[in-house]
Coordinates of C-alpha atoms in Angstrom, one line a residue:
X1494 CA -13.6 -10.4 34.2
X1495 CA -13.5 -9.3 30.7
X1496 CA -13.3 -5.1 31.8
X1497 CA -10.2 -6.1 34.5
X1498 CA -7.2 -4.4 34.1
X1499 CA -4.1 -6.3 32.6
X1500 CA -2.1 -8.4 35.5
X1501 CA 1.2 -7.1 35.7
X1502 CA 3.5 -5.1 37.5
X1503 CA 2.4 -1.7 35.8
X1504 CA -0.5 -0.1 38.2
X1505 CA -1.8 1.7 35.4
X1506 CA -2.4 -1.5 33.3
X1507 CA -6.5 -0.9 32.4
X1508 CA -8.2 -1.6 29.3
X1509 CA -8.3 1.1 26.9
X1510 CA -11.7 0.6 24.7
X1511 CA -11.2 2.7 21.4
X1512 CA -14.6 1.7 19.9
X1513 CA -16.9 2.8 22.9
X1514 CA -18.4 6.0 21.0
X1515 CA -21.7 4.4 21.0
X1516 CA -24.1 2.0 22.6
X1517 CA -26.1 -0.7 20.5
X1518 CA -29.2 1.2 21.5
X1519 CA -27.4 4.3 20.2
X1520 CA -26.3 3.7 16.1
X1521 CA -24.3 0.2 17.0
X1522 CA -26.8 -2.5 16.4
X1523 CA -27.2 -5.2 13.5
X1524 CA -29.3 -3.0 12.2
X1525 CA -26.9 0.1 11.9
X1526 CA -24.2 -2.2 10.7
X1527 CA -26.2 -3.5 8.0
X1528 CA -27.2 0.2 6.9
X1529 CA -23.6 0.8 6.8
X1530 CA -22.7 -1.9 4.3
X1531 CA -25.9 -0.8 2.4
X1532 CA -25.2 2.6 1.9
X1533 CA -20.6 1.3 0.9
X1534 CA -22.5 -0.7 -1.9
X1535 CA -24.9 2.0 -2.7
X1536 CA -22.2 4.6 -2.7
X1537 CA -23.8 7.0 -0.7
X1538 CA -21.9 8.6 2.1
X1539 CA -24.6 8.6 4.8
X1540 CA -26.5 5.5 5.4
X1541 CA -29.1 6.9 7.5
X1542 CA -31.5 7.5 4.2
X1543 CA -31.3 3.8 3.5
X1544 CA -33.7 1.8 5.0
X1545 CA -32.8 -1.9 6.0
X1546 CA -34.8 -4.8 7.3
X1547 CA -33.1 -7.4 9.8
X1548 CA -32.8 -9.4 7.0
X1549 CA -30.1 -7.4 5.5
X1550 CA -32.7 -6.5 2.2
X1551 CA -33.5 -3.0 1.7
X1552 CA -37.2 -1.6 1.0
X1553 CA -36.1 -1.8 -3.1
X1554 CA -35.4 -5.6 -2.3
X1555 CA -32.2 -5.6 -4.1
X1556 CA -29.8 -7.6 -1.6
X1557 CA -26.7 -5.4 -0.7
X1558 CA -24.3 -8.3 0.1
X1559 CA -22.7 -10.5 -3.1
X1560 CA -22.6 -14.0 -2.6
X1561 CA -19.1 -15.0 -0.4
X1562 CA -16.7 -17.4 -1.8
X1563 CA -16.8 -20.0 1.0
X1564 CA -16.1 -23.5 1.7
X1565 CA -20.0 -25.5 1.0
X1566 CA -19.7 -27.3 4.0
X1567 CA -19.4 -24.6 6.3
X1568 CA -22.6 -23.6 8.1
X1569 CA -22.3 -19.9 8.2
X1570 CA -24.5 -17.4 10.4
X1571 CA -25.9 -14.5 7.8
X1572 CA -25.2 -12.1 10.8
X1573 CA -21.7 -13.4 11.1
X1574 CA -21.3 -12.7 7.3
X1575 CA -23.0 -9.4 7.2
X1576 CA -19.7 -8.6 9.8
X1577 CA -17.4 -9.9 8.0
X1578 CA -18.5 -7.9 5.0
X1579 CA -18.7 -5.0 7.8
X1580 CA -14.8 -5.9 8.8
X1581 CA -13.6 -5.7 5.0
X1582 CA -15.1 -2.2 4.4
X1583 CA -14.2 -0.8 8.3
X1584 CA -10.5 -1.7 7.5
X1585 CA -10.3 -0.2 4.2
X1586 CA -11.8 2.6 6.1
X1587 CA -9.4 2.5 8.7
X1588 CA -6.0 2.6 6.3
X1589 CA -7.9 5.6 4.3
X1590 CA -7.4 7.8 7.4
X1591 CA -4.2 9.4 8.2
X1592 CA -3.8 12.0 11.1
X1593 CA -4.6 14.3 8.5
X1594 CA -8.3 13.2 8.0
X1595 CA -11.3 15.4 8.5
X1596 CA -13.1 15.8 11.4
X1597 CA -15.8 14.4 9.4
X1598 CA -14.2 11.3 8.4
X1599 CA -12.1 10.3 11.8
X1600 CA -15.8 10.8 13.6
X1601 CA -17.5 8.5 11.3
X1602 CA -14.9 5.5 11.2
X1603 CA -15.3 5.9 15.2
X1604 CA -19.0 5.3 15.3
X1605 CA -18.5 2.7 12.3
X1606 CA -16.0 0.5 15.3
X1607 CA -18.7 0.9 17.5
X1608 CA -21.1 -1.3 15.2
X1609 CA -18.7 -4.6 16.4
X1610 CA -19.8 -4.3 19.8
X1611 CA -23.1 -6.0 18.5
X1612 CA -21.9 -9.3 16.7
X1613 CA -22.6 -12.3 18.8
X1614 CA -19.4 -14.2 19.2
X1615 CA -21.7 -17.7 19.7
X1616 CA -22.8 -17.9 16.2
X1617 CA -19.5 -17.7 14.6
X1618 CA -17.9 -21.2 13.5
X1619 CA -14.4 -20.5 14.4
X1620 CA -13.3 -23.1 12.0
X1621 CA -14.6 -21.6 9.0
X1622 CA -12.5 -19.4 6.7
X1623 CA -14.8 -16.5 7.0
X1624 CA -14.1 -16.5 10.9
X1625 CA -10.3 -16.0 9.9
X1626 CA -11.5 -13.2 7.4
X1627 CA -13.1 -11.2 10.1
X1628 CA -10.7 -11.2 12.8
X1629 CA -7.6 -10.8 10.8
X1630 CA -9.8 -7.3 9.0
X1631 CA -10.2 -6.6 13.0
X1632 CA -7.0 -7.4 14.4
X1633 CA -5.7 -4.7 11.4
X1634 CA -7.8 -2.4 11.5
X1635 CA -7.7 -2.1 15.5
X1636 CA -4.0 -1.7 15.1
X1637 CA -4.8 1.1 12.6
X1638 CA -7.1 2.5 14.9
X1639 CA -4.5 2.5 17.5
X1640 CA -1.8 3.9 15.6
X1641 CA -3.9 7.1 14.8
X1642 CA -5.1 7.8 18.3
X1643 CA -2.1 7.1 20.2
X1644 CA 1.2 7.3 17.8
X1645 CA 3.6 4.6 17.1
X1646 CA 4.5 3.4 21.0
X1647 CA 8.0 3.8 22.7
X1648 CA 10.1 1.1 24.0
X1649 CA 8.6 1.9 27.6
X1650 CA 4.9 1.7 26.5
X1651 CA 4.9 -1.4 23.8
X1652 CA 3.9 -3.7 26.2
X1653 CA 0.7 -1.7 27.5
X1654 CA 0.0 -0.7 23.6
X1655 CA -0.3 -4.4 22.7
X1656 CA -1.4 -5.6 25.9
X1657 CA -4.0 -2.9 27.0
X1658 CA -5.5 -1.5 23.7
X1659 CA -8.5 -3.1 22.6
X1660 CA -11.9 -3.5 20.8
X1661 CA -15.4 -4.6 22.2
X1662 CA -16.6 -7.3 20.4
X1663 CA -20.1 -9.0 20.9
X1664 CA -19.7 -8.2 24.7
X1665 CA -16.3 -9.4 25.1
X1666 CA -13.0 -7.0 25.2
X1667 CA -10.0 -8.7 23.1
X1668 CA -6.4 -6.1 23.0
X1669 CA -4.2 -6.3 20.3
X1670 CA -2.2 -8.7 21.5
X1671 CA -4.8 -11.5 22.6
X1672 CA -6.6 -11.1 18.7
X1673 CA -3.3 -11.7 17.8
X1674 CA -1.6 -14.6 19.8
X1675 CA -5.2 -16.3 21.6
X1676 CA -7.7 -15.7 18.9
X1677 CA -6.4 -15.7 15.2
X1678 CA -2.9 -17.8 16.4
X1679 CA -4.3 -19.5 19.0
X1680 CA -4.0 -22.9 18.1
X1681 CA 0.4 -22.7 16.7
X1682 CA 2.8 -22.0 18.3
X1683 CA 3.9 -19.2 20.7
X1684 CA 6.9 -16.8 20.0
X1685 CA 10.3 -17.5 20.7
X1686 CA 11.0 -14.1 21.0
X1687 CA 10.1 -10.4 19.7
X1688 CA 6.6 -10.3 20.5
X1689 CA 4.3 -9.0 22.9
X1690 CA 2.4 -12.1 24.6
X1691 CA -0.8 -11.7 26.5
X1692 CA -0.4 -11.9 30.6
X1693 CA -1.7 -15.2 31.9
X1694 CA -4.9 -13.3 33.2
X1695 CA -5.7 -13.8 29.1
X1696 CA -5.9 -17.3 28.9
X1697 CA -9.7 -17.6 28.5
X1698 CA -9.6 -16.3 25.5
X1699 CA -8.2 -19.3 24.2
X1700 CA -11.6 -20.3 23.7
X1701 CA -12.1 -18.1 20.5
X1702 CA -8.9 -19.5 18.9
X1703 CA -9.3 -20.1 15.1
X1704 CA -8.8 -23.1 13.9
X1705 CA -8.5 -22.8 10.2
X1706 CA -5.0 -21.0 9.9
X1707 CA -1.4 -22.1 9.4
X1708 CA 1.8 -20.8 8.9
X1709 CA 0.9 -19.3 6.0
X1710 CA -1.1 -16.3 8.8
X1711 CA 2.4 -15.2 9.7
X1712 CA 3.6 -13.4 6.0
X1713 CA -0.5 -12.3 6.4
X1714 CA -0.4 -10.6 9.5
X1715 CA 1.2 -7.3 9.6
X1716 CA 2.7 -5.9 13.5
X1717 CA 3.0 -2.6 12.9
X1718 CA 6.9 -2.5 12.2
X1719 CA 8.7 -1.1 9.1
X1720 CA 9.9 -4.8 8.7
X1721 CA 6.3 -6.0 7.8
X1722 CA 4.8 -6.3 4.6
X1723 CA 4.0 -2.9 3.1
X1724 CA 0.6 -3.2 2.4
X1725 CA -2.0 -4.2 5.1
X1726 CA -3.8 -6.9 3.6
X1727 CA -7.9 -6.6 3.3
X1728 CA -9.0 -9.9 2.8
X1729 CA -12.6 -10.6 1.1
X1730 CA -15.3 -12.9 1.3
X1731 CA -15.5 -12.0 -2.5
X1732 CA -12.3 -14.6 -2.9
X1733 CA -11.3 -18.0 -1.2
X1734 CA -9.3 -18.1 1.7
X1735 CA -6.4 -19.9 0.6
X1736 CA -6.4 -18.3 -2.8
X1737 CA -5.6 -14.8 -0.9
X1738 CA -3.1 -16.5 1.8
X1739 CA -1.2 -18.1 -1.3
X1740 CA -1.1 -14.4 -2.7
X1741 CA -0.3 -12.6 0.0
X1742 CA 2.5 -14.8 1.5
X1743 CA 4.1 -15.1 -2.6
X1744 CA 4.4 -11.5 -2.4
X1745 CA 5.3 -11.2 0.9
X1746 CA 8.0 -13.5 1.0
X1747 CA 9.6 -13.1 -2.4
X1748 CA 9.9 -9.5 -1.2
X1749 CA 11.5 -10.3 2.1
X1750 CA 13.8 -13.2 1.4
X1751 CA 17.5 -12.5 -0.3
X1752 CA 19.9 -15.3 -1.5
X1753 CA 23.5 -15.1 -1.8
X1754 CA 24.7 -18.1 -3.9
X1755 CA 28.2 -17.6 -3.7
X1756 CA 28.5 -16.7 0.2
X1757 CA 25.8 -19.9 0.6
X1758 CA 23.8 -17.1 2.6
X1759 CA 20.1 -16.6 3.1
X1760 CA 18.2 -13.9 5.2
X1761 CA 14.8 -15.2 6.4
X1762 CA 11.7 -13.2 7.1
X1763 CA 12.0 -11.8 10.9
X1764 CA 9.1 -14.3 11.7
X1765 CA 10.3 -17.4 10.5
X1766 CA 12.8 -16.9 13.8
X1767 CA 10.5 -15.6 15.9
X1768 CA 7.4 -18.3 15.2
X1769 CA 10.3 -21.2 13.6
X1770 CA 7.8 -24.1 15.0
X1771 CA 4.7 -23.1 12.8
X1772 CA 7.6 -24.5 9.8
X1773 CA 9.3 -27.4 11.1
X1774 CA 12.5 -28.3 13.2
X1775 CA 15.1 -25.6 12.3
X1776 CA 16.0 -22.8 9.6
X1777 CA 16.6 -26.1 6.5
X1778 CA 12.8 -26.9 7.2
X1779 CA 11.7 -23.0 7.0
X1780 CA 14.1 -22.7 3.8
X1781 CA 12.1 -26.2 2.2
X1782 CA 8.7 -24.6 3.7
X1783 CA 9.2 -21.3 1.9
X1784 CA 10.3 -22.8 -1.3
X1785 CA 7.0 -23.1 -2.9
X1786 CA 6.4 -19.2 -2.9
X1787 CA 9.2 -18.3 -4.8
X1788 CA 9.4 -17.0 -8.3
X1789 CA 11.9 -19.3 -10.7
X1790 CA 15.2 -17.4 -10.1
X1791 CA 15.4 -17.5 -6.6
X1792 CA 13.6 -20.6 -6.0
X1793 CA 16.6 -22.4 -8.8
X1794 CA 19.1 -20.3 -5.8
X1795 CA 17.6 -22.0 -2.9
X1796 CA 17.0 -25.3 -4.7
X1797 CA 20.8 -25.7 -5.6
X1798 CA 21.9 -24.3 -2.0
X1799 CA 19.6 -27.1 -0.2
X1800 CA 20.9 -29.9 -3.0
X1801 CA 24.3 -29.1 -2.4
X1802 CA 26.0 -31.4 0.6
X1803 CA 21.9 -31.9 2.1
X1804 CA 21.6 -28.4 2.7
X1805 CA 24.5 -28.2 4.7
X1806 CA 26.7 -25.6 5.1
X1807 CA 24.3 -22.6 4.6
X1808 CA 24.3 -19.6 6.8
X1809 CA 21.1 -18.1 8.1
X1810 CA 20.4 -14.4 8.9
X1811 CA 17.4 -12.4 9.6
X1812 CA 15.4 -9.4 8.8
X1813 CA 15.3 -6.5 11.3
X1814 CA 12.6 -5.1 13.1
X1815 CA 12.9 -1.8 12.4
X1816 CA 10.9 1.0 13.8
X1817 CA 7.3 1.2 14.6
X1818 CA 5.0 3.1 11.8
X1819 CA 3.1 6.0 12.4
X1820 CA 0.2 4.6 10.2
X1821 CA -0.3 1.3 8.1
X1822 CA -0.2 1.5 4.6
X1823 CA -3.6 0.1 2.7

């Protein structure tokens, strides 16, 4: 069932639930959640003196919630937005925190998680771009989470943090590593190498996989490592979908790949080895895939290498991994 332990060799491979502070009945339900997104566009630092209606209105009737920037044709839940709203302000939340925090603050982001317990994962339209939008903010921000509670994880104990450390959501328990690879990757391909997978035992939850994402979701998603992006990405229902991928993977990339004209030499993003089949046959299709995020200079570098002799001839390398963070950067 969903609260079984991870299958594995490991004895001591249970479910560790970091957002389990409260109950619905107890400051987790719609209701809470939506008095928490009231009182981040109020400003006010306690939303208990806001009153709000299960409509999401509050007793002023000034709505709290801006308009999202979604595709027309998608039929979208008003619950299911209200969380994703919910998602964007918990993650900038989460990377706001440092082990530093107050008492104050670290006890108020923890009853905040506890709010995600009460989304119903039926009403969400796992196609839409607002589906990708929440559980990319989650997937973060429950790696933030992590990160804070338990430190940066060892060689030995990578495999249980990925594996083992989770989130309730809407009844369901999803770790780190099944948000990751079942849910928001679900439907490319699965790593060659360098990642945690989820056990076999996970395979339901290939039922929630997304099915609006492309490769684009790889320079998006951020694992923790000092090879990753350096800012977590909080993406917004305030801005397309695309639009933000298109940013994020431009910066991300331009940042990560290096050309060396005269040694015909080209280091690669770490994940364009370990997830190569999200961009086509071999490295020459990741170089042609990558192309269009490039600013001039290097994309005139990568354009001459690939015209010269078909493309042949050029040597491939690859970022590191380098060493688990102690924190994200927001």
């Amino acid at each position: 069932g969903q609260w079984a332990g991870v299958a594995g060799s490991n004895k001591s491979n249970r479910r560790v639930v970091l957002n389990a502070r409260r109950m619905r009945f107890d400051g987790a339900s719609v209701k809470d959640m939506r008095q928490k997104l009231a009182a981040d566009a109020e400003g006010r630092r306690d939303p208990g003196d806001i009153e709000v209606t299960e409509s999401g209105i509050d007793q002023t009737g000034a709505s709290f919630s801006s308009p999202p920037t979604v595709s027309a044709s998608e039929e979208l839940d008003e619950d299911v937005l209200d969380f994703t709203r919910f998602a964007e302000i918990l993650l900038k939340k989460a990377l706001s925190l440092s082990p530093e925090s107050s008492l104050e603050d670290l006890v108020g982001f923890l009853n905040m998680t506890s709010c995600l317990r009460s989304l119903d994962l039926n009403a969400i339209n796992y196609d839409s771009d607002c589906a990708v939008m929440l559980f990319v903010n989650i997937y973060h921000c429950l790696l933030q989470h992590a990160l804070l509670l338990l430190g940066p994880p060892s060689k030995t104990s990578v495999s249980h943090f990925f594996r083992c450390v989770c989130y309730e959501i809407g009844g369901d328990v999803f770790s780190l590593s099944e948000l990751e690879h079942l849910v928001i990757r679900g439907k490319l391909c699965a790593p060659s190498a360098g990642r945690i997978e989820p056990t076999k035992s996970s395979e339901p939850f290939k039922k929630y996989a997304l099915g609006n994402v492309d490769a684009r979701i790889n320079f998006v998603l951020h694992n923790g490592l000092s090879s990753s992006e350096p800012i977590v990405p909080v993406l917004s229902l305030s801005t397309g979908l695309s639009r933000q991928m298109n940013d994020i993977s431009t910066a991300n990339i331009q940042r990560a790949l290096q050309v060396d004209s005269r040694k015909r030499l080209v280091i690669l993003p770490e994940v364009c080895k370990i997830f190569r089949d999200d961009f086509g046959d071999d490295n020459i299709s990741c170089l042609k895939y990558l192309l269009r995020f490039l600013e001039k200079q290097s994309w005139e570098a990568v354009s001459w290498l690939l015209a010269e002799q078909g493309g042949g001839g050029i040597k491939f390398r690859f970022r590191n991994s380098g060493e688990f963070l102690t924190t994200l950067g927001g």
